[in-house]
């Protein structure tokens, strides 16, 4: 078995370092001599919005010229990270109407994505909207039609589509290094009540919006959507059905979004993807395991490993059963997958925002666009409905617009 493993590594996993995949150097889109910048307005400068504003320091062809938030402290924090002459707004429509703003970045709670994106598109502004794209399926389909009827760039914040690690993994699978893939195991877990401190009880639901159905889709829309998108990308498809369960079984504090959910999505060809998100344990909090007939790939936050299947099974006595397989897979550490060049690997959001600017300046389509965003949003809503009703939900033909 060890000889087989060494052969696999020497002829397979290590050779993967020579595979082509777009790396960090290939994602700096500002060409020599290019000076034009895209003037953007940030709608929502809470925790995620401030993270995006800080990220823009690594995007040379975007200029943050306006910020909007209904919370004064948030607005001031956003403006501190913006251009020195940037304007502040409490009303997002006034930011959209600002003639100096060419594009908007929407980093608000999910239920606001749709009305803000529609207002921006109707005003002729390019849109970068955080995931998940829209609050429900009708909103999702409406956005697709609206974007299709415009000539505007519409990008969804599924930033891992811009991370070279996932493109390397996809290439490995396509080259057959781990054989045929029929199963994915995805988890995005935290050990937290997910609650933000509240000074005024009247603002409880607005501040802790992730915990309430009227504001978002909970664990699926705020966490697991990333992994659903990555399985979609690797498979080149969307799921065709989903079943599973969820509940509020530990954090019984008035929330109505689940504190745990477990689903199984099925893709064409019988491929299954389990999706788990819980708020009571964070061991390997973010991970995806891709199970092939010849090996396994494990993806963590910023690393990935490949494990070959054992070629020669050892037989023995296991739990009183003679002739059982003692070990079904090799132990020990996997072989690291090298996915970047010598230059530093930046946060995937940097590459996503660089692409947003490049698409506006050149007219090309974003890698994470309204249709890839649509597929994830619908999968999220199907998953929540499956868990809430404990019935299997099926992809409908009208979703393929």
PDB file of C-alpha atoms in Angstrom, residues 49-317:
ATOM      1  CA  UNK A  49     -19.088  46.606   4.052  1.00  0.00           C
ATOM      2  CA  UNK A  50     -16.064  47.830   6.006  1.00  0.00           C
ATOM      3  CA  UNK A  51     -14.203  44.691   4.997  1.00  0.00           C
ATOM      4  CA  UNK A  52     -14.937  45.466   1.361  1.00  0.00           C
ATOM      5  CA  UNK A  53     -13.858  49.089   1.834  1.00  0.00           C
ATOM      6  CA  UNK A  54     -10.542  47.935   3.303  1.00  0.00           C
ATOM      7  CA  UNK A  55     -10.124  45.442   0.459  1.00  0.00           C
ATOM      8  CA  UNK A  56     -10.462  48.238  -2.099  1.00  0.00           C
ATOM      9  CA  UNK A  57      -7.014  49.438  -1.017  1.00  0.00           C
ATOM     10  CA  UNK A  58      -5.683  46.496  -3.069  1.00  0.00           C
ATOM     11  CA  UNK A  59      -7.791  47.356  -6.126  1.00  0.00           C
ATOM     12  CA  UNK A  60      -5.989  50.093  -8.003  1.00  0.00           C
ATOM     13  CA  UNK A  61      -8.694  50.818 -10.552  1.00  0.00           C
ATOM     14  CA  UNK A  62     -11.567  51.437  -8.118  1.00  0.00           C
ATOM     15  CA  UNK A  63     -12.153  54.656  -6.219  1.00  0.00           C
ATOM     16  CA  UNK A  64     -14.585  54.710  -3.285  1.00  0.00           C
ATOM     17  CA  UNK A  65     -16.358  58.070  -3.666  1.00  0.00           C
ATOM     18  CA  UNK A  66     -19.521  57.594  -1.548  1.00  0.00           C
ATOM     19  CA  UNK A  67     -20.839  55.599   1.404  1.00  0.00           C
ATOM     20  CA  UNK A  68     -24.333  55.006   2.743  1.00  0.00           C
ATOM     21  CA  UNK A  69     -25.558  53.558   6.020  1.00  0.00           C
ATOM     22  CA  UNK A  70     -28.480  54.270   8.313  1.00  0.00           C
ATOM     23  CA  UNK A  71     -26.224  53.920  11.383  1.00  0.00           C
ATOM     24  CA  UNK A  72     -24.117  57.044  11.859  1.00  0.00           C
ATOM     25  CA  UNK A  73     -21.107  55.231  13.354  1.00  0.00           C
ATOM     26  CA  UNK A  74     -21.080  52.796  10.440  1.00  0.00           C
ATOM     27  CA  UNK A  75     -21.273  55.638   7.946  1.00  0.00           C
ATOM     28  CA  UNK A  76     -18.385  57.485   9.558  1.00  0.00           C
ATOM     29  CA  UNK A  77     -16.291  54.307   9.617  1.00  0.00           C
ATOM     30  CA  UNK A  78     -16.914  53.776   5.897  1.00  0.00           C
ATOM     31  CA  UNK A  79     -16.026  57.351   5.016  1.00  0.00           C
ATOM     32  CA  UNK A  80     -12.710  57.025   6.870  1.00  0.00           C
ATOM     33  CA  UNK A  81     -11.757  54.325   4.382  1.00  0.00           C
ATOM     34  CA  UNK A  82     -13.062  56.186   1.329  1.00  0.00           C
ATOM     35  CA  UNK A  83     -11.600  58.887  -0.908  1.00  0.00           C
ATOM     36  CA  UNK A  84     -10.888  62.116   0.960  1.00  0.00           C
ATOM     37  CA  UNK A  85     -13.717  63.911  -0.858  1.00  0.00           C
ATOM     38  CA  UNK A  86     -16.209  61.058  -0.562  1.00  0.00           C
ATOM     39  CA  UNK A  87     -19.831  61.890   0.232  1.00  0.00           C
ATOM     40  CA  UNK A  88     -21.922  60.272   2.953  1.00  0.00           C
ATOM     41  CA  UNK A  89     -25.603  59.355   2.667  1.00  0.00           C
ATOM     42  CA  UNK A  90     -28.272  57.911   4.953  1.00  0.00           C
ATOM     43  CA  UNK A  91     -30.621  57.314   1.998  1.00  0.00           C
ATOM     44  CA  UNK A  92     -29.342  54.740  -0.516  1.00  0.00           C
ATOM     45  CA  UNK A  93     -31.427  56.233  -3.342  1.00  0.00           C
ATOM     46  CA  UNK A  94     -29.555  59.525  -2.985  1.00  0.00           C
ATOM     47  CA  UNK A  95     -26.246  57.685  -3.317  1.00  0.00           C
ATOM     48  CA  UNK A  96     -27.534  55.909  -6.418  1.00  0.00           C
ATOM     49  CA  UNK A  97     -28.643  59.255  -7.875  1.00  0.00           C
ATOM     50  CA  UNK A  98     -25.200  60.790  -7.311  1.00  0.00           C
ATOM     51  CA  UNK A  99     -23.855  61.458 -10.841  1.00  0.00           C
ATOM     52  CA  UNK A 100     -20.297  60.903  -9.597  1.00  0.00           C
ATOM     53  CA  UNK A 101     -21.119  57.281  -8.739  1.00  0.00           C
ATOM     54  CA  UNK A 102     -20.685  54.902 -11.665  1.00  0.00           C
ATOM     55  CA  UNK A 103     -21.198  51.623  -9.800  1.00  0.00           C
ATOM     56  CA  UNK A 104     -22.515  50.462  -6.436  1.00  0.00           C
ATOM     57  CA  UNK A 105     -21.410  47.789  -3.994  1.00  0.00           C
ATOM     58  CA  UNK A 106     -24.345  46.457  -1.953  1.00  0.00           C
ATOM     59  CA  UNK A 107     -23.320  44.988   1.412  1.00  0.00           C
ATOM     60  CA  UNK A 108     -26.604  45.097   3.314  1.00  0.00           C
ATOM     61  CA  UNK A 109     -28.804  42.377   4.862  1.00  0.00           C
ATOM     62  CA  UNK A 110     -30.187  39.970   2.281  1.00  0.00           C
ATOM     63  CA  UNK A 111     -33.762  41.302   2.245  1.00  0.00           C
ATOM     64  CA  UNK A 112     -32.455  44.644   0.920  1.00  0.00           C
ATOM     65  CA  UNK A 113     -30.408  43.229  -1.961  1.00  0.00           C
ATOM     66  CA  UNK A 114     -33.272  43.130  -4.441  1.00  0.00           C
ATOM     67  CA  UNK A 115     -34.767  46.640  -4.053  1.00  0.00           C
ATOM     68  CA  UNK A 116     -31.314  48.226  -3.973  1.00  0.00           C
ATOM     69  CA  UNK A 117     -30.047  46.290  -6.985  1.00  0.00           C
ATOM     70  CA  UNK A 118     -33.194  47.116  -8.964  1.00  0.00           C
ATOM     71  CA  UNK A 119     -32.882  50.825  -8.117  1.00  0.00           C
ATOM     72  CA  UNK A 120     -29.226  50.847  -9.168  1.00  0.00           C
ATOM     73  CA  UNK A 121     -29.846  49.030 -12.448  1.00  0.00           C
ATOM     74  CA  UNK A 122     -32.736  51.325 -13.339  1.00  0.00           C
ATOM     75  CA  UNK A 123     -30.444  54.304 -12.678  1.00  0.00           C
ATOM     76  CA  UNK A 124     -27.861  52.851 -15.083  1.00  0.00           C
ATOM     77  CA  UNK A 125     -25.348  51.872 -12.399  1.00  0.00           C
ATOM     78  CA  UNK A 126     -23.213  48.731 -12.425  1.00  0.00           C
ATOM     79  CA  UNK A 127     -23.831  46.460  -9.427  1.00  0.00           C
ATOM     80  CA  UNK A 128     -21.728  44.310  -7.126  1.00  0.00           C
ATOM     81  CA  UNK A 129     -24.116  42.666  -4.665  1.00  0.00           C
ATOM     82  CA  UNK A 130     -23.050  40.466  -1.794  1.00  0.00           C
ATOM     83  CA  UNK A 131     -24.223  36.882  -1.675  1.00  0.00           C
ATOM     84  CA  UNK A 132     -26.862  35.522  -1.571  1.00  0.00           C
ATOM     85  CA  UNK A 133     -28.181  37.383  -4.624  1.00  0.00           C
ATOM     86  CA  UNK A 134     -31.841  37.770  -3.651  1.00  0.00           C
ATOM     87  CA  UNK A 135     -34.266  37.019  -0.833  1.00  0.00           C
ATOM     88  CA  UNK A 136     -36.544  34.617  -2.722  1.00  0.00           C
ATOM     89  CA  UNK A 137     -36.934  32.858  -6.066  1.00  0.00           C
ATOM     90  CA  UNK A 138     -39.280  35.410  -7.748  1.00  0.00           C
ATOM     91  CA  UNK A 139     -36.822  38.208  -6.906  1.00  0.00           C
ATOM     92  CA  UNK A 140     -33.970  36.094  -8.256  1.00  0.00           C
ATOM     93  CA  UNK A 141     -35.681  35.467 -11.605  1.00  0.00           C
ATOM     94  CA  UNK A 142     -36.711  39.120 -11.897  1.00  0.00           C
ATOM     95  CA  UNK A 143     -33.099  40.240 -11.445  1.00  0.00           C
ATOM     96  CA  UNK A 144     -31.941  37.919 -14.229  1.00  0.00           C
ATOM     97  CA  UNK A 145     -34.453  39.451 -16.650  1.00  0.00           C
ATOM     98  CA  UNK A 146     -33.567  42.981 -15.575  1.00  0.00           C
ATOM     99  CA  UNK A 147     -29.830  42.424 -15.987  1.00  0.00           C
ATOM    100  CA  UNK A 148     -30.367  40.720 -19.353  1.00  0.00           C
ATOM    101  CA  UNK A 149     -32.275  43.764 -20.607  1.00  0.00           C
ATOM    102  CA  UNK A 150     -29.461  46.112 -19.585  1.00  0.00           C
ATOM    103  CA  UNK A 151     -25.866  46.501 -20.742  1.00  0.00           C
ATOM    104  CA  UNK A 152     -24.644  46.765 -17.179  1.00  0.00           C
ATOM    105  CA  UNK A 153     -22.202  44.653 -15.197  1.00  0.00           C
ATOM    106  CA  UNK A 154     -23.868  42.654 -12.428  1.00  0.00           C
ATOM    107  CA  UNK A 155     -21.559  40.702 -10.166  1.00  0.00           C
ATOM    108  CA  UNK A 156     -22.462  38.566  -7.139  1.00  0.00           C
ATOM    109  CA  UNK A 157     -20.102  38.311  -4.179  1.00  0.00           C
ATOM    110  CA  UNK A 158     -19.259  34.629  -4.463  1.00  0.00           C
ATOM    111  CA  UNK A 159     -15.572  35.454  -4.253  1.00  0.00           C
ATOM    112  CA  UNK A 160     -14.294  31.870  -4.273  1.00  0.00           C
ATOM    113  CA  UNK A 161     -14.946  31.749  -8.014  1.00  0.00           C
ATOM    114  CA  UNK A 162     -11.848  33.971  -8.181  1.00  0.00           C
ATOM    115  CA  UNK A 163      -9.697  31.822  -5.908  1.00  0.00           C
ATOM    116  CA  UNK A 164      -7.043  29.831  -7.792  1.00  0.00           C
ATOM    117  CA  UNK A 165      -7.303  26.955  -5.308  1.00  0.00           C
ATOM    118  CA  UNK A 166     -10.764  25.957  -6.547  1.00  0.00           C
ATOM    119  CA  UNK A 167      -9.746  26.209 -10.181  1.00  0.00           C
ATOM    120  CA  UNK A 168      -6.773  23.951  -9.453  1.00  0.00           C
ATOM    121  CA  UNK A 169      -9.085  21.461  -7.735  1.00  0.00           C
ATOM    122  CA  UNK A 170     -11.480  21.529 -10.697  1.00  0.00           C
ATOM    123  CA  UNK A 171      -8.587  20.879 -13.067  1.00  0.00           C
ATOM    124  CA  UNK A 172      -7.347  17.975 -10.947  1.00  0.00           C
ATOM    125  CA  UNK A 173     -10.800  16.389 -11.068  1.00  0.00           C
ATOM    126  CA  UNK A 174     -11.114  16.924 -14.821  1.00  0.00           C
ATOM    127  CA  UNK A 175      -7.736  15.220 -15.346  1.00  0.00           C
ATOM    128  CA  UNK A 176      -8.996  12.173 -13.452  1.00  0.00           C
ATOM    129  CA  UNK A 177      -6.474  12.164 -10.632  1.00  0.00           C
ATOM    130  CA  UNK A 178      -9.091  11.074  -8.069  1.00  0.00           C
ATOM    131  CA  UNK A 179     -11.208   9.020 -10.483  1.00  0.00           C
ATOM    132  CA  UNK A 180     -14.943   9.476 -10.822  1.00  0.00           C
ATOM    133  CA  UNK A 181     -16.544  11.859  -8.338  1.00  0.00           C
ATOM    134  CA  UNK A 182     -19.992  11.035  -7.003  1.00  0.00           C
ATOM    135  CA  UNK A 183     -19.959  12.635  -3.559  1.00  0.00           C
ATOM    136  CA  UNK A 184     -19.201  15.961  -1.893  1.00  0.00           C
ATOM    137  CA  UNK A 185     -19.278  16.587   1.848  1.00  0.00           C
ATOM    138  CA  UNK A 186     -19.560  20.302   2.691  1.00  0.00           C
ATOM    139  CA  UNK A 187     -19.622  21.911   6.101  1.00  0.00           C
ATOM    140  CA  UNK A 188     -19.552  25.510   7.297  1.00  0.00           C
ATOM    141  CA  UNK A 189     -19.787  25.357  11.084  1.00  0.00           C
ATOM    142  CA  UNK A 190     -19.351  27.800  13.946  1.00  0.00           C
ATOM    143  CA  UNK A 191     -19.550  27.523  17.715  1.00  0.00           C
ATOM    144  CA  UNK A 192     -21.405  30.719  18.468  1.00  0.00           C
ATOM    145  CA  UNK A 193     -24.881  32.073  19.062  1.00  0.00           C
ATOM    146  CA  UNK A 194     -24.239  34.384  16.064  1.00  0.00           C
ATOM    147  CA  UNK A 195     -25.573  37.271  18.132  1.00  0.00           C
ATOM    148  CA  UNK A 196     -24.329  40.872  18.005  1.00  0.00           C
ATOM    149  CA  UNK A 197     -24.552  43.088  21.115  1.00  0.00           C
ATOM    150  CA  UNK A 198     -27.602  45.360  21.230  1.00  0.00           C
ATOM    151  CA  UNK A 199     -27.831  48.535  23.304  1.00  0.00           C
ATOM    152  CA  UNK A 200     -31.442  49.316  22.394  1.00  0.00           C
ATOM    153  CA  UNK A 201     -33.899  46.360  22.464  1.00  0.00           C
ATOM    154  CA  UNK A 202     -35.892  48.026  19.685  1.00  0.00           C
ATOM    155  CA  UNK A 203     -32.981  47.396  17.292  1.00  0.00           C
ATOM    156  CA  UNK A 204     -32.583  43.699  18.182  1.00  0.00           C
ATOM    157  CA  UNK A 205     -34.011  42.271  14.979  1.00  0.00           C
ATOM    158  CA  UNK A 206     -32.351  44.848  12.730  1.00  0.00           C
ATOM    159  CA  UNK A 207     -28.903  44.259  14.236  1.00  0.00           C
ATOM    160  CA  UNK A 208     -29.222  40.494  14.555  1.00  0.00           C
ATOM    161  CA  UNK A 209     -30.885  40.131  11.172  1.00  0.00           C
ATOM    162  CA  UNK A 210     -29.119  36.842  10.370  1.00  0.00           C
ATOM    163  CA  UNK A 211     -31.247  35.144  13.022  1.00  0.00           C
ATOM    164  CA  UNK A 212     -34.644  36.039  11.523  1.00  0.00           C
ATOM    165  CA  UNK A 213     -36.429  34.766   8.428  1.00  0.00           C
ATOM    166  CA  UNK A 214     -37.842  38.167   7.500  1.00  0.00           C
ATOM    167  CA  UNK A 215     -34.295  39.378   6.836  1.00  0.00           C
ATOM    168  CA  UNK A 216     -32.374  36.422   5.363  1.00  0.00           C
ATOM    169  CA  UNK A 217     -32.146  32.690   4.744  1.00  0.00           C
ATOM    170  CA  UNK A 218     -30.039  31.966   7.814  1.00  0.00           C
ATOM    171  CA  UNK A 219     -27.151  29.502   7.707  1.00  0.00           C
ATOM    172  CA  UNK A 220     -27.707  28.579   4.067  1.00  0.00           C
ATOM    173  CA  UNK A 221     -27.793  32.113   2.661  1.00  0.00           C
ATOM    174  CA  UNK A 222     -25.047  33.522   4.891  1.00  0.00           C
ATOM    175  CA  UNK A 223     -22.591  30.611   5.112  1.00  0.00           C
ATOM    176  CA  UNK A 224     -23.294  27.509   3.032  1.00  0.00           C
ATOM    177  CA  UNK A 225     -24.059  29.487  -0.140  1.00  0.00           C
ATOM    178  CA  UNK A 226     -20.298  29.695  -0.745  1.00  0.00           C
ATOM    179  CA  UNK A 227     -19.912  25.921  -0.820  1.00  0.00           C
ATOM    180  CA  UNK A 228     -23.036  25.386  -2.902  1.00  0.00           C
ATOM    181  CA  UNK A 229     -21.520  27.773  -5.442  1.00  0.00           C
ATOM    182  CA  UNK A 230     -18.210  25.882  -5.467  1.00  0.00           C
ATOM    183  CA  UNK A 231     -19.890  22.523  -6.053  1.00  0.00           C
ATOM    184  CA  UNK A 232     -21.936  24.143  -8.834  1.00  0.00           C
ATOM    185  CA  UNK A 233     -18.729  25.469 -10.403  1.00  0.00           C
ATOM    186  CA  UNK A 234     -16.829  22.199 -10.171  1.00  0.00           C
ATOM    187  CA  UNK A 235     -19.784  20.171 -11.444  1.00  0.00           C
ATOM    188  CA  UNK A 236     -20.677  22.725 -14.111  1.00  0.00           C
ATOM    189  CA  UNK A 237     -24.307  22.391 -13.096  1.00  0.00           C
ATOM    190  CA  UNK A 238     -26.928  23.291 -10.526  1.00  0.00           C
ATOM    191  CA  UNK A 239     -28.658  20.795  -8.203  1.00  0.00           C
ATOM    192  CA  UNK A 240     -31.834  19.135  -9.429  1.00  0.00           C
ATOM    193  CA  UNK A 241     -33.343  18.291  -6.039  1.00  0.00           C
ATOM    194  CA  UNK A 242     -32.720  18.565  -2.307  1.00  0.00           C
ATOM    195  CA  UNK A 243     -33.956  17.017   0.941  1.00  0.00           C
ATOM    196  CA  UNK A 244     -32.977  17.407   4.577  1.00  0.00           C
ATOM    197  CA  UNK A 245     -33.676  18.693   8.049  1.00  0.00           C
ATOM    198  CA  UNK A 246     -32.985  21.652  10.298  1.00  0.00           C
ATOM    199  CA  UNK A 247     -34.004  22.988  13.654  1.00  0.00           C
ATOM    200  CA  UNK A 248     -33.556  25.392  16.538  1.00  0.00           C
ATOM    201  CA  UNK A 249     -32.258  22.863  19.036  1.00  0.00           C
ATOM    202  CA  UNK A 250     -29.648  24.696  21.114  1.00  0.00           C
ATOM    203  CA  UNK A 251     -29.876  28.486  20.824  1.00  0.00           C
ATOM    204  CA  UNK A 252     -33.455  28.869  22.028  1.00  0.00           C
ATOM    205  CA  UNK A 253     -33.338  32.652  22.288  1.00  0.00           C
ATOM    206  CA  UNK A 254     -36.234  33.846  20.144  1.00  0.00           C
ATOM    207  CA  UNK A 255     -34.610  33.389  16.738  1.00  0.00           C
ATOM    208  CA  UNK A 256     -36.644  31.780  13.955  1.00  0.00           C
ATOM    209  CA  UNK A 257     -33.802  30.847  11.589  1.00  0.00           C
ATOM    210  CA  UNK A 258     -32.331  27.398  12.235  1.00  0.00           C
ATOM    211  CA  UNK A 259     -29.248  26.952  14.409  1.00  0.00           C
ATOM    212  CA  UNK A 260     -28.466  23.763  12.462  1.00  0.00           C
ATOM    213  CA  UNK A 261     -29.279  22.404   9.034  1.00  0.00           C
ATOM    214  CA  UNK A 262     -28.291  19.259   7.122  1.00  0.00           C
ATOM    215  CA  UNK A 263     -29.205  18.775   3.483  1.00  0.00           C
ATOM    216  CA  UNK A 264     -28.390  16.498   0.565  1.00  0.00           C
ATOM    217  CA  UNK A 265     -28.447  18.063  -2.898  1.00  0.00           C
ATOM    218  CA  UNK A 266     -28.507  15.838  -5.967  1.00  0.00           C
ATOM    219  CA  UNK A 267     -26.859  16.876  -9.237  1.00  0.00           C
ATOM    220  CA  UNK A 268     -27.182  15.321 -12.704  1.00  0.00           C
ATOM    221  CA  UNK A 269     -25.614  11.873 -12.968  1.00  0.00           C
ATOM    222  CA  UNK A 270     -26.463  10.863  -9.419  1.00  0.00           C
ATOM    223  CA  UNK A 271     -23.845  13.099  -7.800  1.00  0.00           C
ATOM    224  CA  UNK A 272     -24.739  13.907  -4.182  1.00  0.00           C
ATOM    225  CA  UNK A 273     -23.549  16.867  -2.132  1.00  0.00           C
ATOM    226  CA  UNK A 274     -24.223  16.949   1.593  1.00  0.00           C
ATOM    227  CA  UNK A 275     -24.370  20.460   3.069  1.00  0.00           C
ATOM    228  CA  UNK A 276     -24.123  20.958   6.818  1.00  0.00           C
ATOM    229  CA  UNK A 277     -24.050  24.129   8.891  1.00  0.00           C
ATOM    230  CA  UNK A 278     -24.296  24.153  12.685  1.00  0.00           C
ATOM    231  CA  UNK A 279     -23.676  26.722  15.414  1.00  0.00           C
ATOM    232  CA  UNK A 280     -22.509  24.375  18.190  1.00  0.00           C
ATOM    233  CA  UNK A 281     -19.121  23.027  16.999  1.00  0.00           C
ATOM    234  CA  UNK A 282     -16.367  24.546  14.857  1.00  0.00           C
ATOM    235  CA  UNK A 283     -13.972  21.635  14.259  1.00  0.00           C
ATOM    236  CA  UNK A 284     -12.650  22.191  10.723  1.00  0.00           C
ATOM    237  CA  UNK A 285     -15.275  24.932  10.521  1.00  0.00           C
ATOM    238  CA  UNK A 286     -15.077  25.380   6.744  1.00  0.00           C
ATOM    239  CA  UNK A 287     -14.299  22.315   4.678  1.00  0.00           C
ATOM    240  CA  UNK A 288     -15.270  20.462   1.524  1.00  0.00           C
ATOM    241  CA  UNK A 289     -14.370  16.814   0.930  1.00  0.00           C
ATOM    242  CA  UNK A 290     -14.579  15.564  -2.644  1.00  0.00           C
ATOM    243  CA  UNK A 291     -14.793  11.780  -2.757  1.00  0.00           C
ATOM    244  CA  UNK A 292     -13.534  10.115  -5.933  1.00  0.00           C
ATOM    245  CA  UNK A 293     -13.123   6.462  -6.810  1.00  0.00           C
ATOM    246  CA  UNK A 294      -9.311   6.806  -6.781  1.00  0.00           C
ATOM    247  CA  UNK A 295      -8.798   9.450  -4.133  1.00  0.00           C
ATOM    248  CA  UNK A 296     -10.128  12.276  -2.001  1.00  0.00           C
ATOM    249  CA  UNK A 297      -9.575  16.030  -2.037  1.00  0.00           C
ATOM    250  CA  UNK A 298     -10.024  17.970   1.186  1.00  0.00           C
ATOM    251  CA  UNK A 299     -10.464  21.733   0.893  1.00  0.00           C
ATOM    252  CA  UNK A 300     -10.000  23.943   3.928  1.00  0.00           C
ATOM    253  CA  UNK A 301     -10.192  27.730   4.084  1.00  0.00           C
ATOM    254  CA  UNK A 302      -6.895  28.418   2.293  1.00  0.00           C
ATOM    255  CA  UNK A 303      -5.371  24.971   1.801  1.00  0.00           C
ATOM    256  CA  UNK A 304      -6.227  21.792  -0.048  1.00  0.00           C
ATOM    257  CA  UNK A 305      -4.906  18.227   0.167  1.00  0.00           C
ATOM    258  CA  UNK A 306      -5.167  15.116  -1.954  1.00  0.00           C
ATOM    259  CA  UNK A 307      -5.375  11.590  -0.522  1.00  0.00           C
ATOM    260  CA  UNK A 308      -5.061   8.489  -2.752  1.00  0.00           C
ATOM    261  CA  UNK A 309      -7.239   5.473  -2.127  1.00  0.00           C
ATOM    262  CA  UNK A 310      -5.404   2.372  -0.939  1.00  0.00           C
ATOM    263  CA  UNK A 311      -4.791  -0.051  -3.815  1.00  0.00           C
ATOM    264  CA  UNK A 312      -4.200  -3.142  -1.682  1.00  0.00           C
ATOM    265  CA  UNK A 313      -6.630  -3.710   1.150  1.00  0.00           C
ATOM    266  CA  UNK A 314      -5.394  -5.463   4.311  1.00  0.00           C
ATOM    267  CA  UNK A 315      -7.708  -8.197   5.566  1.00  0.00           C
ATOM    268  CA  UNK A 316      -8.053  -9.183   9.198  1.00  0.00           C
ATOM    269  CA  UNK A 317     -10.490  -9.432  12.089  1.00  0.00           C
TER     270      UNK A 317
END
